[in-house]
Coordinates of C-alpha atoms and ligand atoms in Angstrom, one line a residue:
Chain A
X1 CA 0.0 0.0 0.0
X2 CA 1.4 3.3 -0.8
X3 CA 0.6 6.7 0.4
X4 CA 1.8 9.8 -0.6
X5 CA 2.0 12.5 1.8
X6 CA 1.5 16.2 1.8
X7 CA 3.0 19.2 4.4
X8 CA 2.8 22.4 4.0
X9 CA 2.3 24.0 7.3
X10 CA 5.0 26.6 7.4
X11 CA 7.7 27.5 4.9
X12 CA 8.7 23.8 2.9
X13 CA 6.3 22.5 0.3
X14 CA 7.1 18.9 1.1
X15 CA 5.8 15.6 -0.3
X16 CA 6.7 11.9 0.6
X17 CA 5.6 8.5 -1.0
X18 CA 5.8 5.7 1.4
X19 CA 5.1 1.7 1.4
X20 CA 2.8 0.3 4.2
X21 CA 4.1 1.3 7.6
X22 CA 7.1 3.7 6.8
X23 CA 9.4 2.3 4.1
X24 CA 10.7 5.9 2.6
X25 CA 10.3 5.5 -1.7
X26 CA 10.6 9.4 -2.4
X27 CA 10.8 12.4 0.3
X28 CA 10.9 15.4 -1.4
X29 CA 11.7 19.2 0.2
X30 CA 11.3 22.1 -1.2
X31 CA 12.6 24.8 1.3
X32 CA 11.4 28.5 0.6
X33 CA 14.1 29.7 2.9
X34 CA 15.7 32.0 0.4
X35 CA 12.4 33.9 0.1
X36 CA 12.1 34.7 3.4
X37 CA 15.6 35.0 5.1
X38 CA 16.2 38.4 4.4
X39 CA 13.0 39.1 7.1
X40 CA 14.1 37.9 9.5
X41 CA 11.4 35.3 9.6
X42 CA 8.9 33.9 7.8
X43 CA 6.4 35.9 5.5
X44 CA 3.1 34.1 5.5
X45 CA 1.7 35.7 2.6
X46 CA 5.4 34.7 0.6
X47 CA 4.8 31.6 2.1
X48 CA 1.3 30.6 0.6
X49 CA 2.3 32.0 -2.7
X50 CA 5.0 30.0 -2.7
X51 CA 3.3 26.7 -1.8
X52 CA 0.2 27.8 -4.7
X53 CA 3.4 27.6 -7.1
X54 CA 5.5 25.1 -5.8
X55 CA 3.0 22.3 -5.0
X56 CA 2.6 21.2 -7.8
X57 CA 6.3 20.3 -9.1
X58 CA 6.9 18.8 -5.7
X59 CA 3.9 16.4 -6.0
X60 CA 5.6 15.7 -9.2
X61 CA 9.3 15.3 -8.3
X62 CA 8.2 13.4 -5.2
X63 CA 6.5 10.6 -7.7
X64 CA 9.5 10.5 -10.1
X65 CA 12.2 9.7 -7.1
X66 CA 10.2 6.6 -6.1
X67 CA 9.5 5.6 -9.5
X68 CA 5.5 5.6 -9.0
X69 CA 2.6 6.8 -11.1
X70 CA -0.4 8.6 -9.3
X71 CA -2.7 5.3 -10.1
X72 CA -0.1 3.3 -7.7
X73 CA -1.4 5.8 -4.9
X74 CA -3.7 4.2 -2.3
X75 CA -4.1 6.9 0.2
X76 CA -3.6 10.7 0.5
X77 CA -2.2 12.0 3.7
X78 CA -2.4 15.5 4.1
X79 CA -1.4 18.3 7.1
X80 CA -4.4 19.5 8.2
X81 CA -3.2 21.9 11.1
X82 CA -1.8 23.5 13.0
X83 CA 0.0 26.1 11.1
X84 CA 0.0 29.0 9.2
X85 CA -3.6 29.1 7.9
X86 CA -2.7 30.5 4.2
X87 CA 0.2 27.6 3.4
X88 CA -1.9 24.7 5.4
X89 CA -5.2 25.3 2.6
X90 CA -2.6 25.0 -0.6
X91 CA -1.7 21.3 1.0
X92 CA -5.2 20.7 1.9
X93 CA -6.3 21.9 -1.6
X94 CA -4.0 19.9 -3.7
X95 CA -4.9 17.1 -1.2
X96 CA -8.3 16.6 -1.5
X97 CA -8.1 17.7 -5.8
X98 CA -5.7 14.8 -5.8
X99 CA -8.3 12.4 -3.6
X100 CA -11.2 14.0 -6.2
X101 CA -9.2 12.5 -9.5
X102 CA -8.0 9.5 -8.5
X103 CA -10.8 8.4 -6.5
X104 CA -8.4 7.5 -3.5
X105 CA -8.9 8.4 0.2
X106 CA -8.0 11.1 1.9
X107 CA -7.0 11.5 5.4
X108 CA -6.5 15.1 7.1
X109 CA -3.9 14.1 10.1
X110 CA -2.2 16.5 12.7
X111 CA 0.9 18.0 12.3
X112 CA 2.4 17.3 16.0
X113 CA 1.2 13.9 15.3
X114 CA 3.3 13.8 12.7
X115 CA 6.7 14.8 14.2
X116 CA 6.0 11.4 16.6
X117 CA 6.0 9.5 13.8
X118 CA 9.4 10.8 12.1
X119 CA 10.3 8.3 15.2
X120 CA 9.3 5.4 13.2
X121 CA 10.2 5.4 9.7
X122 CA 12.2 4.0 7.7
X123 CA 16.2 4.5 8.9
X124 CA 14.9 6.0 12.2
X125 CA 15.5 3.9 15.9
X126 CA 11.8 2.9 16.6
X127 CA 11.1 1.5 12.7
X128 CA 8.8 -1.5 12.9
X129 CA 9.6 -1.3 16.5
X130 CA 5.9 -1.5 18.6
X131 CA 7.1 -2.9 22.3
X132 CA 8.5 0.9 22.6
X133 CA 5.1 2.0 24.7
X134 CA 4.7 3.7 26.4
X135 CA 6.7 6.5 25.5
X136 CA 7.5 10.1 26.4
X137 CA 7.9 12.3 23.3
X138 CA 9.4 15.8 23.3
X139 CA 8.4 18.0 20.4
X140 CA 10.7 20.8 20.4
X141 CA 10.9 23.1 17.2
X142 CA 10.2 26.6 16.2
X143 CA 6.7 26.6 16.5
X144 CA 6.3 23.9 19.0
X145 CA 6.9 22.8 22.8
X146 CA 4.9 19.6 23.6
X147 CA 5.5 17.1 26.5
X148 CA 3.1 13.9 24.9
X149 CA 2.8 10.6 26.8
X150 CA 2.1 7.7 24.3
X151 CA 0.8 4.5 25.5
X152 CA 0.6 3.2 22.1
X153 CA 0.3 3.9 18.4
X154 CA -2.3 6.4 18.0
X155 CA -3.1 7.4 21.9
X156 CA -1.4 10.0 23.8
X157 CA -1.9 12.2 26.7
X158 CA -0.5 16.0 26.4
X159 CA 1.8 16.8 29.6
X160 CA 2.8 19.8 29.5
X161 CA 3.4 22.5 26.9
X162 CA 4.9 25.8 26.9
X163 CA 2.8 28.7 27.8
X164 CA 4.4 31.6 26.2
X165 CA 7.0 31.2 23.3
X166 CA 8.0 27.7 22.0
X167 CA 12.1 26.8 22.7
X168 CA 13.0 27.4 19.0
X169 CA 11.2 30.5 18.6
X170 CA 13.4 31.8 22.1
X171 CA 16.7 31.2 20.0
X172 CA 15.8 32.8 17.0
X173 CA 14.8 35.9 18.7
X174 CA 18.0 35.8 20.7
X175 CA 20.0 35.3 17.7
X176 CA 18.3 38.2 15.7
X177 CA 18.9 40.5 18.8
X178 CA 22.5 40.0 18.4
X179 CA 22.3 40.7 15.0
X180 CA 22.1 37.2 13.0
X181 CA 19.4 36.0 10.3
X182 CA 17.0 33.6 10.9
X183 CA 16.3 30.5 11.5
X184 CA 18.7 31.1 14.7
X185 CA 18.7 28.0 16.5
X186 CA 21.6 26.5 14.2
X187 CA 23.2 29.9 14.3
X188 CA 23.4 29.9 17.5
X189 CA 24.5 26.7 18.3
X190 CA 27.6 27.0 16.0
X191 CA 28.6 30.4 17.8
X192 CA 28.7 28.3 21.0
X193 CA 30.7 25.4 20.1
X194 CA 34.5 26.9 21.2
X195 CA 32.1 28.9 24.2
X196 CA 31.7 27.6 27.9
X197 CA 27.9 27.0 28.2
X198 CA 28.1 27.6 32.4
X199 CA 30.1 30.7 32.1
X200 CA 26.6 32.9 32.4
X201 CA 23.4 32.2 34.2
X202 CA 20.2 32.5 32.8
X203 CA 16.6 31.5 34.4
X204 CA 14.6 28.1 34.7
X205 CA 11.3 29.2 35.4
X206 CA 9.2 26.4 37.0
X207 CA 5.5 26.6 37.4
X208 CA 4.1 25.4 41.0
X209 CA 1.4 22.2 40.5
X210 CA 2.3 22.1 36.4
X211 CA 6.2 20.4 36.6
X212 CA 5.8 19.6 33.0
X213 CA 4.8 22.7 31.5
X214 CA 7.5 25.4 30.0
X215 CA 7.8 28.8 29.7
X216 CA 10.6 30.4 27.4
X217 CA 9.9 34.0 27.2
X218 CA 11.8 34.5 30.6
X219 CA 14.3 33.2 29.3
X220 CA 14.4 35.1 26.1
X221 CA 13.6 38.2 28.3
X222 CA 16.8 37.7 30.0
X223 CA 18.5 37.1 26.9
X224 CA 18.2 39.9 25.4
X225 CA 18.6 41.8 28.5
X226 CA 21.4 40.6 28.9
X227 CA 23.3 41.7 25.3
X228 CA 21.8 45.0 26.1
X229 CA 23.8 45.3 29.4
X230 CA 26.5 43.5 28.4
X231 CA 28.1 44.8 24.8
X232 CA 31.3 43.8 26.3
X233 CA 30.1 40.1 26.2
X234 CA 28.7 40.1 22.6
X235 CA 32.3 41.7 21.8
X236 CA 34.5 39.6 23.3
X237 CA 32.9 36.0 24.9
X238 CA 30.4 35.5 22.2
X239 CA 30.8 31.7 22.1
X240 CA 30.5 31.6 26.1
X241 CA 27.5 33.8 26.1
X242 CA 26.0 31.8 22.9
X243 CA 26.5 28.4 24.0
X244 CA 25.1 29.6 28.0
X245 CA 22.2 30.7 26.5
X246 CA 21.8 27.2 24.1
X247 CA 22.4 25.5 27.8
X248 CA 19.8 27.3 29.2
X249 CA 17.0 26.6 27.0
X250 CA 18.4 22.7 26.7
X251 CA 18.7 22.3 30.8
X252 CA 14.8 23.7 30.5
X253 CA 14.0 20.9 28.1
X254 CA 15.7 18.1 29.1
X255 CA 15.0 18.8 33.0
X256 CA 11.2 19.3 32.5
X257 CA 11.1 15.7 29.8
X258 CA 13.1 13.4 32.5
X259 CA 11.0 14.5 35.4
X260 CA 8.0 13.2 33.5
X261 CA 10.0 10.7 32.2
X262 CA 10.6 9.1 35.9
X263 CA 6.8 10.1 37.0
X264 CA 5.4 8.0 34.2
X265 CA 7.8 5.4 34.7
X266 CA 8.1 5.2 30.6
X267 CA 10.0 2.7 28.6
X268 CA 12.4 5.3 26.8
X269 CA 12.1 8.4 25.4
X270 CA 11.6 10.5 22.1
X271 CA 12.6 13.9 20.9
X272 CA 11.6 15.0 17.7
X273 CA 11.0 18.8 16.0
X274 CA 13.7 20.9 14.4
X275 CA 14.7 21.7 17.3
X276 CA 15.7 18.0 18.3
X277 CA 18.6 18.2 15.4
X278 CA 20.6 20.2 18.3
X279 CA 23.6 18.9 19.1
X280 CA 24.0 19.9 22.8
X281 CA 20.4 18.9 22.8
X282 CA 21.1 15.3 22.0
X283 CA 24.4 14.6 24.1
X284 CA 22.3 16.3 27.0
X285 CA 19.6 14.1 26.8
X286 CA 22.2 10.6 26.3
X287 CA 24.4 12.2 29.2
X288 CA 22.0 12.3 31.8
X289 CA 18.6 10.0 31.1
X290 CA 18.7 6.5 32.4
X291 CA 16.7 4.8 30.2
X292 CA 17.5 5.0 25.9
X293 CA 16.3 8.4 24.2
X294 CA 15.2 7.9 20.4
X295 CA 16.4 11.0 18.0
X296 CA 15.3 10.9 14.4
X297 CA 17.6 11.7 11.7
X298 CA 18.2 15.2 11.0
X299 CA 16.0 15.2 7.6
X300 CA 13.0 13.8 9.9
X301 CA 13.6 15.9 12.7
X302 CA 12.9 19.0 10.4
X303 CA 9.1 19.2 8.8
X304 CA 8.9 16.5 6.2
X305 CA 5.6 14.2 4.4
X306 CA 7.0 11.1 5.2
X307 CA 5.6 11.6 8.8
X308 CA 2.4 12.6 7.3
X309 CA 2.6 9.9 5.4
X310 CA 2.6 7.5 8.0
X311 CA 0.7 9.5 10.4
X312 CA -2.1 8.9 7.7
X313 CA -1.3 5.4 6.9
X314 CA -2.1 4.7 11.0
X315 CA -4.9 6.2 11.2
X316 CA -6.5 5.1 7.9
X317 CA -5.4 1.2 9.0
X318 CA -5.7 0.4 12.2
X319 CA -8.7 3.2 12.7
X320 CA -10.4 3.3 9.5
X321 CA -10.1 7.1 9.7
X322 CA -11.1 8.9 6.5
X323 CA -11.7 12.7 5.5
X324 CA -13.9 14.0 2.8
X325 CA -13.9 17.3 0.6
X326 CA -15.1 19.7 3.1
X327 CA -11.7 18.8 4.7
X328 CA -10.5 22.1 5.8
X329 CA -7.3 23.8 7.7
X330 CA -7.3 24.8 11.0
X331 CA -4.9 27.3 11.9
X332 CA -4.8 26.4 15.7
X333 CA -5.2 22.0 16.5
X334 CA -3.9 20.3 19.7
X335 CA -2.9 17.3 19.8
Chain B
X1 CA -15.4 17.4 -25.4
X2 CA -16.5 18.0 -21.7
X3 CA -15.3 21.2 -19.5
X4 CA -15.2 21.7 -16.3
X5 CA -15.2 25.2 -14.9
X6 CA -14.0 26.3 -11.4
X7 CA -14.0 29.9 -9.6
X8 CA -13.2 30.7 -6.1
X9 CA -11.8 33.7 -7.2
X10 CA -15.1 36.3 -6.3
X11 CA -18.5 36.3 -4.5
X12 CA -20.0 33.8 -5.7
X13 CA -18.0 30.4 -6.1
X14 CA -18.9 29.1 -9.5
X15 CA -18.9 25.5 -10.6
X16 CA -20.1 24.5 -13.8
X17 CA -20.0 21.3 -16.2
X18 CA -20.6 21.6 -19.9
X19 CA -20.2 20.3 -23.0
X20 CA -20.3 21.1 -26.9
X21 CA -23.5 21.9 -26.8
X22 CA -25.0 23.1 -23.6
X23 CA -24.6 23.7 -20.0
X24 CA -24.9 20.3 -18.1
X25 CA -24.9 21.5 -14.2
X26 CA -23.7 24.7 -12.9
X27 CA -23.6 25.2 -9.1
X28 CA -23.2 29.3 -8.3
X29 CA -22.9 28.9 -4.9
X30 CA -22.9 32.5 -2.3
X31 CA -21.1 30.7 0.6
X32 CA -22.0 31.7 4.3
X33 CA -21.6 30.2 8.0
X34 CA -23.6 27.4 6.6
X35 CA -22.5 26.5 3.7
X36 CA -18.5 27.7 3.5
X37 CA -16.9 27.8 0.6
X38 CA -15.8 24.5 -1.0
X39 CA -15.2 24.2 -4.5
X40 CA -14.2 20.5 -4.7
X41 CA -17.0 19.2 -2.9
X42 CA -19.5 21.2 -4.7
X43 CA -17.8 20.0 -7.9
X44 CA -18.2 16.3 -6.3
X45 CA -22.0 16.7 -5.5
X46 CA -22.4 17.7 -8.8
X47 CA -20.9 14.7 -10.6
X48 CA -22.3 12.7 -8.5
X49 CA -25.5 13.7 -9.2
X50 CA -25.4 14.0 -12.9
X51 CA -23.3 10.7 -12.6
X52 CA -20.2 12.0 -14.7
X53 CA -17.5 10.2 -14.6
X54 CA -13.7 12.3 -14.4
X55 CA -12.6 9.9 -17.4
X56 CA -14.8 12.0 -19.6
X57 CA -13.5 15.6 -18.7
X58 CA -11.4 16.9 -21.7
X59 CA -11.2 20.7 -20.3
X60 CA -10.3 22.2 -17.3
X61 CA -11.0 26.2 -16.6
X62 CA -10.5 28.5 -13.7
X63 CA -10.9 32.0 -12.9
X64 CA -7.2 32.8 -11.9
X65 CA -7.9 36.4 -10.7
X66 CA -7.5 38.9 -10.1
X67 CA -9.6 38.6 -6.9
X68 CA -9.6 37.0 -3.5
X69 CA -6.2 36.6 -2.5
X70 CA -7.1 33.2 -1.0
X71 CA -10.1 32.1 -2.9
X72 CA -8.0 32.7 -6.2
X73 CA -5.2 30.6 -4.5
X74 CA -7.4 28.0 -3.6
X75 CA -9.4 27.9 -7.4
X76 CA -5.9 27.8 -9.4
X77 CA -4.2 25.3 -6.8
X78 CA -7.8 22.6 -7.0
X79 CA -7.8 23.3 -11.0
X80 CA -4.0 22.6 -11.9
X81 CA -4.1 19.5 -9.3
X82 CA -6.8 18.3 -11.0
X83 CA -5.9 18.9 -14.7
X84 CA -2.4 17.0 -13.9
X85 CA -3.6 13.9 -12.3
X86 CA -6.3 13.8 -14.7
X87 CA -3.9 14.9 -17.8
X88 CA -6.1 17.1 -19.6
X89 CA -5.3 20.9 -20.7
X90 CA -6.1 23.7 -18.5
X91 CA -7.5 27.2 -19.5
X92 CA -7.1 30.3 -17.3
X93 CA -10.0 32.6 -17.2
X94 CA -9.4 36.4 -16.2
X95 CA -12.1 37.9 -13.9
X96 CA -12.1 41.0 -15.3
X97 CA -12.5 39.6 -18.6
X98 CA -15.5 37.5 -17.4
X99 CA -17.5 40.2 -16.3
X100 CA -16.9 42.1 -19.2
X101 CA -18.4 39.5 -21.4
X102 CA -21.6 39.8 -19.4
X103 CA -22.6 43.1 -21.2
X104 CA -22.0 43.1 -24.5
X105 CA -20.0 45.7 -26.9
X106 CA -20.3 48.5 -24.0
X107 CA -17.4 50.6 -23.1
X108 CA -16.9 49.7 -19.6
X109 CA -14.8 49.5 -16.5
X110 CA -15.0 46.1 -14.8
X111 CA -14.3 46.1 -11.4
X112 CA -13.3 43.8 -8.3
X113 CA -12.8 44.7 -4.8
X114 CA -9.5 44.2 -4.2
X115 CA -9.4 45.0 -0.2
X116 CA -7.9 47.7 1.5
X117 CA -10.4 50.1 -0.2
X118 CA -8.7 49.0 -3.3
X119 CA -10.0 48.0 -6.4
X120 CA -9.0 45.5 -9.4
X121 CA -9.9 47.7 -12.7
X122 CA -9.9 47.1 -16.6
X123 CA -11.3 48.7 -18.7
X124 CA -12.9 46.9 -22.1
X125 CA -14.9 47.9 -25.1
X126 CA -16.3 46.5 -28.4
X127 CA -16.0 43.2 -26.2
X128 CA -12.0 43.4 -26.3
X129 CA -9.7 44.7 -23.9
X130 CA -8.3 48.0 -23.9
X131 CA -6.5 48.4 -20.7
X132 CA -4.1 46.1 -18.5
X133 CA -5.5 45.0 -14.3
X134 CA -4.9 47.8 -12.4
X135 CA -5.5 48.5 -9.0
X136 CA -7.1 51.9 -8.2
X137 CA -7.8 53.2 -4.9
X138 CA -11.6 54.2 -4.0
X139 CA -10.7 57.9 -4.8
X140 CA -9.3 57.0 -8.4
X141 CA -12.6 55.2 -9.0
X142 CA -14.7 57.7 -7.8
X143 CA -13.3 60.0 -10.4
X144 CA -13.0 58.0 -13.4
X145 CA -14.9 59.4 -16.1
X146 CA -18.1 58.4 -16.9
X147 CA -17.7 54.7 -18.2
X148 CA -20.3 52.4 -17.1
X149 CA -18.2 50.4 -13.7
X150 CA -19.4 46.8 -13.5
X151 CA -19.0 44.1 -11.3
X152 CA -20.2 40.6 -9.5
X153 CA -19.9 42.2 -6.0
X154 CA -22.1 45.1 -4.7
X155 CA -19.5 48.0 -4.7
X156 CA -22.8 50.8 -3.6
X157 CA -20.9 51.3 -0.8
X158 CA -17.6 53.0 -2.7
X159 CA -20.2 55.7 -4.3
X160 CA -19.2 55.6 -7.9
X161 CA -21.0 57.1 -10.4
X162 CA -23.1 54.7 -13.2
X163 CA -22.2 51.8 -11.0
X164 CA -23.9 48.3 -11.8
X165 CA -24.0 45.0 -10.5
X166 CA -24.6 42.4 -12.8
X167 CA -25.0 38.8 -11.4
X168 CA -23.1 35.6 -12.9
X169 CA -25.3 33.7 -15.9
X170 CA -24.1 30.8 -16.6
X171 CA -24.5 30.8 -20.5
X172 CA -22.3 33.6 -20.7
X173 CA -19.7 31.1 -19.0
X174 CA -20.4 28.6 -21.1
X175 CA -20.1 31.0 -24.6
X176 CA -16.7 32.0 -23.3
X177 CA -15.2 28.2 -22.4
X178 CA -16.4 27.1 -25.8
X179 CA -14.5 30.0 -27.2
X180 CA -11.5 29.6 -25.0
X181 CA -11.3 26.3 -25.8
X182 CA -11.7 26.6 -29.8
X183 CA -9.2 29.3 -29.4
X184 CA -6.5 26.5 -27.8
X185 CA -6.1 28.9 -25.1
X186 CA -4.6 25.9 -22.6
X187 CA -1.2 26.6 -20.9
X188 CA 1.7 24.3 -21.7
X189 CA 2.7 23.4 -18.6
X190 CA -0.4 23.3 -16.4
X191 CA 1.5 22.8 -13.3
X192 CA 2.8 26.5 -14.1
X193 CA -0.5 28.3 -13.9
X194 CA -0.1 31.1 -10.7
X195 CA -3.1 33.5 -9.5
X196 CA -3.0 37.3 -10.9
X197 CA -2.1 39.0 -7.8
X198 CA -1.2 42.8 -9.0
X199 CA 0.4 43.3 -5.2
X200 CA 3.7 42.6 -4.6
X201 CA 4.8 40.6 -2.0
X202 CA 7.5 42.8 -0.7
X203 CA 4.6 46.0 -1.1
X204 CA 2.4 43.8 1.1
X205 CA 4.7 42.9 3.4
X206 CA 5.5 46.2 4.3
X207 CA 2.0 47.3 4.6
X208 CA 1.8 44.7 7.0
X209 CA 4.6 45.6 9.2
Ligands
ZN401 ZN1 6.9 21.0 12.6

């Protein structure tokens, strides 16, 4: 059975064709990054035009990597939310004209849902792995901040999430305060690599009664306060001050994740999201959790339609979930 | 030869089946709370009722502005979908030019809001085009000379003088794909076909900061 797979959330038009329960035939990226670095963030209205023009070719591309026709399509998988509104209704568009023509089914699947699953495709740790559960997920990226407690494929309980900005949107705005481009988490994390991340201190704030919940705009607060205050810094320690800041925000997310981790006495641990691709982020995590942590590759850590994919291959199989034409976005979805 | 013509691209979403001959279904649908908009499964309902098969469509058209920055979006995203997984030629219609066909040889202005207090303009006569899309603000309308201004939407609100509204007929449609499509308008590459915006994005995105 194949599906083909459609994400357009943000800023990359992706699509992805998979075989039954993850194998990865064609996973195709088209990043709009150029269009919108000179911002300092992303545009949403570039954004949708872009995806209006770029879906099209990247539906095409994606069938010609795995060497499939449209007719050898079973399914159609498709991001339904949450995002920006104007770039999730050109996915959901193409989507559901693609369902129309081919008389296939189409399934509108959440995007959050879909970062767990980068977890278990093809060349990732948990692939046709199911005595995983339950698991604790982190989904960390620029938009994101979720704490999700899975007890099995397709049921999860939402732990804790941040209340203010999510951890990659903290970095960016750090990193555009001290002058750099966007997206500013990898930025960032290259300034710090000669720096010593304990050389400043920056604040973990905790929330009484909610120990799983985060809050980041503290932290960015502080951040920024502190290159303000501290030109001397930026001048001369900029790797120390970089990589204290990066510590900060990883102490925040690894701390908060193995708290929960030990509460709900789980089996291992996930972290997925763009966010998960960073470095100190990952030896963090390995350093100091007990039981195994699960990272997907970088090019399924980022936004991709192979997760889709098999977000919507789950759901369609072992639920019998289907979505019809008046499938529409929505802008704001929880998990 | 069977057409199918799509429009999200004004108020009201138009979509209409026809054939060599005659109009077969045409759905002009004024969307509210209850009924959103939604071209595709309007387009559905409608082959399912007349029980067309997709195998028989030779022609796709769609309004691809200007218009609705989202509706026009959503029309030309459905309409180049559909005319690649279906393989059969696609035909862009201009609004402008659409509403001009609704009155004949007259010298007019047709006219779209365009948001903003701004409007899409172009002007035609003798049934042919004699100016490019434009956008005008309200004041530029309001003192245009005295052409007849024309559109789908009720524009009584901006005060222009010898304003009408007409209201979408669905044989004037159907003239105009027959003569788009004896004319070959299709575009090569179907996949290429992007909405007539006028604004650009940098423009906009200043206007927004
Ligand atoms: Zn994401």
């Amino acid at each position: 059975m194949i599906t083909l797979g459609i994400e357009t959330s943000c800023d990359d038009t992706a699509v992805s064709l998979i075989e039954n329960d993850g194998k990865i035939l064609s996973n195709v990226l088209t990043s709009q990054e150029v269009f919108h670095k000179d911002f300092g963030g992303i545009v949403p209205e570039i954004a949708s035009r872009k995806h209006a023009e770029l879906i099209g070719y990247t539906i095409k591309e994606a069938l010609k990597l795995a060497n499939t026709s449209l007719n050898d399509i079973d399914l159609i998988s498709v991001t339904k939310g949450p995002g920006l509104i104007g770039s999730l209704l050109v996915g959901v568009e193409a989507a559901k004209s693609l369902s129309f023509a081919l008389d296939k089914p189409l399934i509108g699947v959440n995007h959050l849902e879909g970062h767990i699953y980068s977890l278990f495709l093809e060349g990732a740790p948990l692939y046709q792995k199911n005595d995983v559960f339950p698991l604790l997920v982190l989904i960390v990226s620029g938009g994101h901040t979720e704490l999700v407690f899975m007890e099995d494929f397709l049921r999860y309980k939402v732990l804790g999430r941040t209340r203010d900005d999510a951890a990659g949107e903290a970095i960016d705005k750090f990193a555009r305060f001290l002058g750099y481009g966007y997206p500013g988490g990898p930025i960032i994390e290259k300034l710090g690599l000669e720096g010593d991340p304990n050389k400043y201190e920056f604040p973990n704030l905790t929330f009484k009664g909610s120990p799983y919940e985060f809050s980041f705009s503290g932290l960015k607060t502080a951040g920024i306060y502190f290159i303000q205050n501290h030109p001397d810094v930026v001048e001369n320690d900029l790797p120390s001050l970089a990589a204290s800041f990066e510590n900060a925000l990883v102490r925040i997310l690894v701390e908060r994740t193995l708290r929960a981790a030990t509460d709900f006495k789980v089996k291992g641990i996930g972290v997925v999201g763009g966010v998960s691709a960073n470095k100190r982020l990952r030896e963090t995590f390995v350093k100091m959790s007990p039981i195994d942590v699960y990272f997907p590759q970088k090019a399924l850590s980022t936004d991709n339609a192979a997760m889709i994919a098999l977000t919507g291959y789950l759901r369609y199989t072992m639920k019998g979930e289907i979505s019809d034409l008046k499938l529409d976005a929505i802008s704001r979805l929880e998990l | 030869m069977n057409y199918l013509f799509l429009s999200q691209a004004f108020y009201p979403t138009i979509s209409l089946l026809g054939n060599d001959e005659k109009i077969l279904y045409s759905v002009i649908q004024y969307p509210n709370d209850e009924s959103p908009n939604n071209l595709l499964y309007i387009t559905k309902t409608m082959f399912d009722i007349l029980k067309f098969e997709k195998r028989d469509l030779t022609h796709i058209l769609v309004v691809n502005g200007p218009g609705s920055f989202t509706g026009t979006r959503i029309g030309v995203v459905d309409a180049k979908i559909l005319s690649f997984a279906l393989n059969i030629p696609l035909i862009p219609v201009n609004s402008l030019e659409l509403i001009s066909r609704h009155v004949g040889n007259l010298k007019i202005k047709a006219v779209l809001s365009a948001g903003r207090n701004e409007f899409f303009v172009a002007e035609f006569e003798n049934g042919a085009r004699s100016s490019p899309d434009e956008i005008k603000t309200i004041s530029e309308l309001q003192n245009l000379e005295s052409d007849l201004i024309v559109s789908f939407e009720d524009l009584s609100y901006a005060n222009l003088k010898n304003f009408k509204k007409i209201f979408v007929d669905p044989e004037v449609i159907h003239s105009l794909a027959l003569l788009k499509i004896s004319r070959g308008e299709q575009i090569g590459d179907p996949l290429s076909l992007k909405p007539i915006y006028l604004r650009a994005e940098d423009k906009l995105f200043k206007k927004m900061r």
